[in-house]
Amino acid sequence: MLTAAEETQDKDRPLRETVRDTLRTRIFEGHYAPGTRLVERDLAAEFSVSRLPVREALRMLRQEGLISDRGARGAEVSSLSPKDVEDLFDVRQSLEVLACRLAAKRATKADLAYLKALLDNAEAFLAKGAVMEAHRSNSEFHDAITRIADNNFLKSALEPLQGRMHWLFRHVSDLPELIAEHRELYAAIASGDPDKAAAQSASHIGKYREQFPEDFQKTEPEFHRKRK
């Protein structure tokens, strides 16, 4: 069943989006490991909804690449191969660099204040030991940059990849370093210099790419065991 917080947050949104967001969060945070079956009937009973919004939520998650069809087994949480990760970094490096370039041109004072608040929240959560909440703030930081870029074609290109990009964030072990890098990226965007913002974004993604564990498929089960 949805928590009171989830019900309050999503009461004015279509039910399928509330279910989708809850399932997506569970995947990001390791509650559903790769290969976990997601049974429409069981989820409908858990959320106390009909099967239709669950079916629609699963359809949206398939479009994001977070779940896959496995024939008679139904839907299950997807896994990424090393080749998938390389391909995702290639696309991310191209599109997010552009997003940062545009954000440097278009960010308002309110936009910059929101980005800074996300970074402050990430640090505050981390100080309290709330690692997952810190991860959420860091992920939202990148999502906010895309919104600030204000390019509908770019947004449409990034949206189907957002789920898998957030999945990558889960593998960052040094959150203080990540937050520090995000502050440098924020400063570059706040400078209003598109070239500076693009260069900082490319550097940030490139560094993360080099640090991404080559044996992530072996460490992924350990990640899930630690957080269940």
PDB file of C-alpha atoms in Angstrom, residues 51-177:
ATOM      1  CA  ARG A  51      -4.782  -3.565 -12.495  1.00  0.00           C
ATOM      2  CA  LEU A  52      -5.128  -0.840 -15.159  1.00  0.00           C
ATOM      3  CA  PRO A  53      -2.898   1.822 -13.530  1.00  0.00           C
ATOM      4  CA  VAL A  54      -0.368  -0.894 -12.678  1.00  0.00           C
ATOM      5  CA  ARG A  55      -0.372  -2.084 -16.290  1.00  0.00           C
ATOM      6  CA  GLU A  56       0.153   1.491 -17.499  1.00  0.00           C
ATOM      7  CA  ALA A  57       2.941   2.051 -14.943  1.00  0.00           C
ATOM      8  CA  LEU A  58       4.732  -1.091 -16.093  1.00  0.00           C
ATOM      9  CA  ARG A  59       4.364   0.020 -19.716  1.00  0.00           C
ATOM     10  CA  MET A  60       6.055   3.353 -18.891  1.00  0.00           C
ATOM     11  CA  LEU A  61       8.871   1.604 -17.043  1.00  0.00           C
ATOM     12  CA  ARG A  62       9.415  -0.642 -20.070  1.00  0.00           C
ATOM     13  CA  GLN A  63       9.824   2.481 -22.199  1.00  0.00           C
ATOM     14  CA  GLU A  64      12.478   3.698 -19.747  1.00  0.00           C
ATOM     15  CA  GLY A  65      14.272   0.373 -19.995  1.00  0.00           C
ATOM     16  CA  LEU A  66      13.911  -0.346 -16.274  1.00  0.00           C
ATOM     17  CA  ILE A  67      11.845  -3.490 -16.771  1.00  0.00           C
ATOM     18  CA  SER A  68      11.730  -6.090 -19.531  1.00  0.00           C
ATOM     19  CA  ASP A  69       9.219  -8.629 -20.822  1.00  0.00           C
ATOM     20  CA  ARG A  70      10.202 -12.216 -20.207  1.00  0.00           C
ATOM     21  CA  GLY A  71       7.410 -14.069 -21.983  1.00  0.00           C
ATOM     22  CA  ALA A  72       5.517 -16.338 -19.638  1.00  0.00           C
ATOM     23  CA  ARG A  73       7.468 -14.896 -16.685  1.00  0.00           C
ATOM     24  CA  GLY A  74       5.884 -11.511 -17.288  1.00  0.00           C
ATOM     25  CA  ALA A  75       7.764  -8.328 -16.390  1.00  0.00           C
ATOM     26  CA  GLU A  76      11.039  -8.310 -14.512  1.00  0.00           C
ATOM     27  CA  VAL A  77      13.569  -5.705 -13.472  1.00  0.00           C
ATOM     28  CA  SER A  78      16.174  -5.212 -16.182  1.00  0.00           C
ATOM     29  CA  SER A  79      19.906  -5.501 -15.813  1.00  0.00           C
ATOM     30  CA  LEU A  80      22.553  -3.643 -17.811  1.00  0.00           C
ATOM     31  CA  SER A  81      25.440  -5.323 -19.565  1.00  0.00           C
ATOM     32  CA  PRO A  82      28.900  -3.696 -19.666  1.00  0.00           C
ATOM     33  CA  LYS A  83      28.167  -2.737 -23.293  1.00  0.00           C
ATOM     34  CA  ASP A  84      24.884  -1.108 -22.187  1.00  0.00           C
ATOM     35  CA  VAL A  85      26.781   0.946 -19.607  1.00  0.00           C
ATOM     36  CA  GLU A  86      29.346   2.118 -22.179  1.00  0.00           C
ATOM     37  CA  ASP A  87      26.590   3.070 -24.614  1.00  0.00           C
ATOM     38  CA  LEU A  88      24.689   4.913 -21.897  1.00  0.00           C
ATOM     39  CA  PHE A  89      27.748   6.942 -20.926  1.00  0.00           C
ATOM     40  CA  ASP A  90      28.291   7.855 -24.600  1.00  0.00           C
ATOM     41  CA  VAL A  91      24.766   9.222 -24.903  1.00  0.00           C
ATOM     42  CA  ARG A  92      24.834  10.849 -21.485  1.00  0.00           C
ATOM     43  CA  GLN A  93      28.070  12.654 -22.248  1.00  0.00           C
ATOM     44  CA  SER A  94      26.587  14.127 -25.412  1.00  0.00           C
ATOM     45  CA  LEU A  95      23.166  15.124 -24.123  1.00  0.00           C
ATOM     46  CA  GLU A  96      24.014  16.299 -20.601  1.00  0.00           C
ATOM     47  CA  VAL A  97      26.874  18.461 -21.827  1.00  0.00           C
ATOM     48  CA  LEU A  98      24.388  20.175 -24.129  1.00  0.00           C
ATOM     49  CA  ALA A  99      21.918  20.517 -21.242  1.00  0.00           C
ATOM     50  CA  CYS A 100      24.540  22.261 -19.105  1.00  0.00           C
ATOM     51  CA  ARG A 101      25.510  24.549 -21.960  1.00  0.00           C
ATOM     52  CA  LEU A 102      21.884  25.632 -22.412  1.00  0.00           C
ATOM     53  CA  ALA A 103      21.288  25.898 -18.663  1.00  0.00           C
ATOM     54  CA  ALA A 104      24.186  28.359 -18.358  1.00  0.00           C
ATOM     55  CA  LYS A 105      22.434  30.539 -20.928  1.00  0.00           C
ATOM     56  CA  ARG A 106      18.913  30.270 -19.531  1.00  0.00           C
ATOM     57  CA  ALA A 107      19.084  29.787 -15.774  1.00  0.00           C
ATOM     58  CA  THR A 108      17.183  32.376 -13.756  1.00  0.00           C
ATOM     59  CA  LYS A 109      17.991  33.405 -10.191  1.00  0.00           C
ATOM     60  CA  ALA A 110      15.191  31.110  -9.031  1.00  0.00           C
ATOM     61  CA  ASP A 111      16.647  28.224 -11.053  1.00  0.00           C
ATOM     62  CA  LEU A 112      20.081  28.721  -9.525  1.00  0.00           C
ATOM     63  CA  ALA A 113      18.616  28.944  -6.031  1.00  0.00           C
ATOM     64  CA  TYR A 114      16.832  25.634  -6.596  1.00  0.00           C
ATOM     65  CA  LEU A 115      20.010  23.917  -7.814  1.00  0.00           C
ATOM     66  CA  LYS A 116      21.910  25.192  -4.783  1.00  0.00           C
ATOM     67  CA  ALA A 117      19.140  24.022  -2.458  1.00  0.00           C
ATOM     68  CA  LEU A 118      19.373  20.507  -3.910  1.00  0.00           C
ATOM     69  CA  LEU A 119      23.099  20.421  -3.189  1.00  0.00           C
ATOM     70  CA  ASP A 120      22.545  21.733   0.337  1.00  0.00           C
ATOM     71  CA  ASN A 121      19.903  19.048   0.854  1.00  0.00           C
ATOM     72  CA  ALA A 122      22.258  16.339  -0.383  1.00  0.00           C
ATOM     73  CA  GLU A 123      24.902  17.415   2.112  1.00  0.00           C
ATOM     74  CA  ALA A 124      22.378  17.622   4.946  1.00  0.00           C
ATOM     75  CA  PHE A 125      21.018  14.155   4.195  1.00  0.00           C
ATOM     76  CA  LEU A 126      24.505  12.720   4.003  1.00  0.00           C
ATOM     77  CA  ALA A 127      25.430  14.273   7.351  1.00  0.00           C
ATOM     78  CA  LYS A 128      22.461  12.447   8.889  1.00  0.00           C
ATOM     79  CA  GLY A 129      23.447   9.173   7.251  1.00  0.00           C
ATOM     80  CA  ALA A 130      20.443   9.275   4.915  1.00  0.00           C
ATOM     81  CA  VAL A 131      22.353   7.944   1.910  1.00  0.00           C
ATOM     82  CA  MET A 132      19.362   7.183  -0.310  1.00  0.00           C
ATOM     83  CA  GLU A 133      17.908  10.654   0.214  1.00  0.00           C
ATOM     84  CA  ALA A 134      21.297  12.136  -0.702  1.00  0.00           C
ATOM     85  CA  HIS A 135      21.273  10.035  -3.876  1.00  0.00           C
ATOM     86  CA  ARG A 136      17.806  11.369  -4.714  1.00  0.00           C
ATOM     87  CA  SER A 137      18.944  14.976  -4.349  1.00  0.00           C
ATOM     88  CA  ASN A 138      21.947  14.339  -6.585  1.00  0.00           C
ATOM     89  CA  SER A 139      19.750  12.707  -9.222  1.00  0.00           C
ATOM     90  CA  GLU A 140      17.258  15.573  -9.056  1.00  0.00           C
ATOM     91  CA  PHE A 141      20.146  18.008  -9.557  1.00  0.00           C
ATOM     92  CA  HIS A 142      20.765  16.541 -13.018  1.00  0.00           C
ATOM     93  CA  ASP A 143      17.040  16.379 -13.804  1.00  0.00           C
ATOM     94  CA  ALA A 144      16.680  20.042 -12.835  1.00  0.00           C
ATOM     95  CA  ILE A 145      19.477  21.043 -15.216  1.00  0.00           C
ATOM     96  CA  THR A 146      17.562  19.393 -18.051  1.00  0.00           C
ATOM     97  CA  ARG A 147      14.422  21.348 -17.132  1.00  0.00           C
ATOM     98  CA  ILE A 148      16.384  24.601 -16.922  1.00  0.00           C
ATOM     99  CA  ALA A 149      17.882  23.951 -20.369  1.00  0.00           C
ATOM    100  CA  ASP A 150      14.321  24.416 -21.652  1.00  0.00           C
ATOM    101  CA  ASN A 151      14.693  22.465 -24.884  1.00  0.00           C
ATOM    102  CA  ASN A 152      11.779  20.158 -25.603  1.00  0.00           C
ATOM    103  CA  PHE A 153      13.693  17.996 -28.074  1.00  0.00           C
ATOM    104  CA  LEU A 154      16.531  17.520 -25.597  1.00  0.00           C
ATOM    105  CA  LYS A 155      14.055  16.702 -22.832  1.00  0.00           C
ATOM    106  CA  SER A 156      12.315  14.151 -25.062  1.00  0.00           C
ATOM    107  CA  ALA A 157      15.661  12.516 -25.873  1.00  0.00           C
ATOM    108  CA  LEU A 158      16.715  12.315 -22.221  1.00  0.00           C
ATOM    109  CA  GLU A 159      13.443  11.225 -20.628  1.00  0.00           C
ATOM    110  CA  PRO A 160      13.578   7.573 -21.781  1.00  0.00           C
ATOM    111  CA  LEU A 161      17.141   7.355 -20.396  1.00  0.00           C
ATOM    112  CA  GLN A 162      16.571   9.011 -17.023  1.00  0.00           C
ATOM    113  CA  GLY A 163      15.778   5.776 -15.230  1.00  0.00           C
ATOM    114  CA  ARG A 164      18.956   4.086 -16.358  1.00  0.00           C
ATOM    115  CA  MET A 165      21.000   7.212 -15.653  1.00  0.00           C
ATOM    116  CA  HIS A 166      19.716   7.314 -12.090  1.00  0.00           C
ATOM    117  CA  TRP A 167      20.612   3.642 -11.811  1.00  0.00           C
ATOM    118  CA  LEU A 168      24.220   4.622 -12.576  1.00  0.00           C
ATOM    119  CA  PHE A 169      24.217   7.076  -9.660  1.00  0.00           C
ATOM    120  CA  ARG A 170      23.568   4.216  -7.274  1.00  0.00           C
ATOM    121  CA  HIS A 171      27.096   2.933  -7.881  1.00  0.00           C
ATOM    122  CA  VAL A 172      28.806   6.096  -6.631  1.00  0.00           C
ATOM    123  CA  SER A 173      30.433   5.241  -3.313  1.00  0.00           C
ATOM    124  CA  ASP A 174      32.093   8.598  -2.578  1.00  0.00           C
ATOM    125  CA  LEU A 175      29.084  10.867  -2.159  1.00  0.00           C
ATOM    126  CA  PRO A 176      31.020  13.794  -0.635  1.00  0.00           C
ATOM    127  CA  GLU A 177      33.194  13.883  -3.749  1.00  0.00           C
TER     128      GLU A 177
END
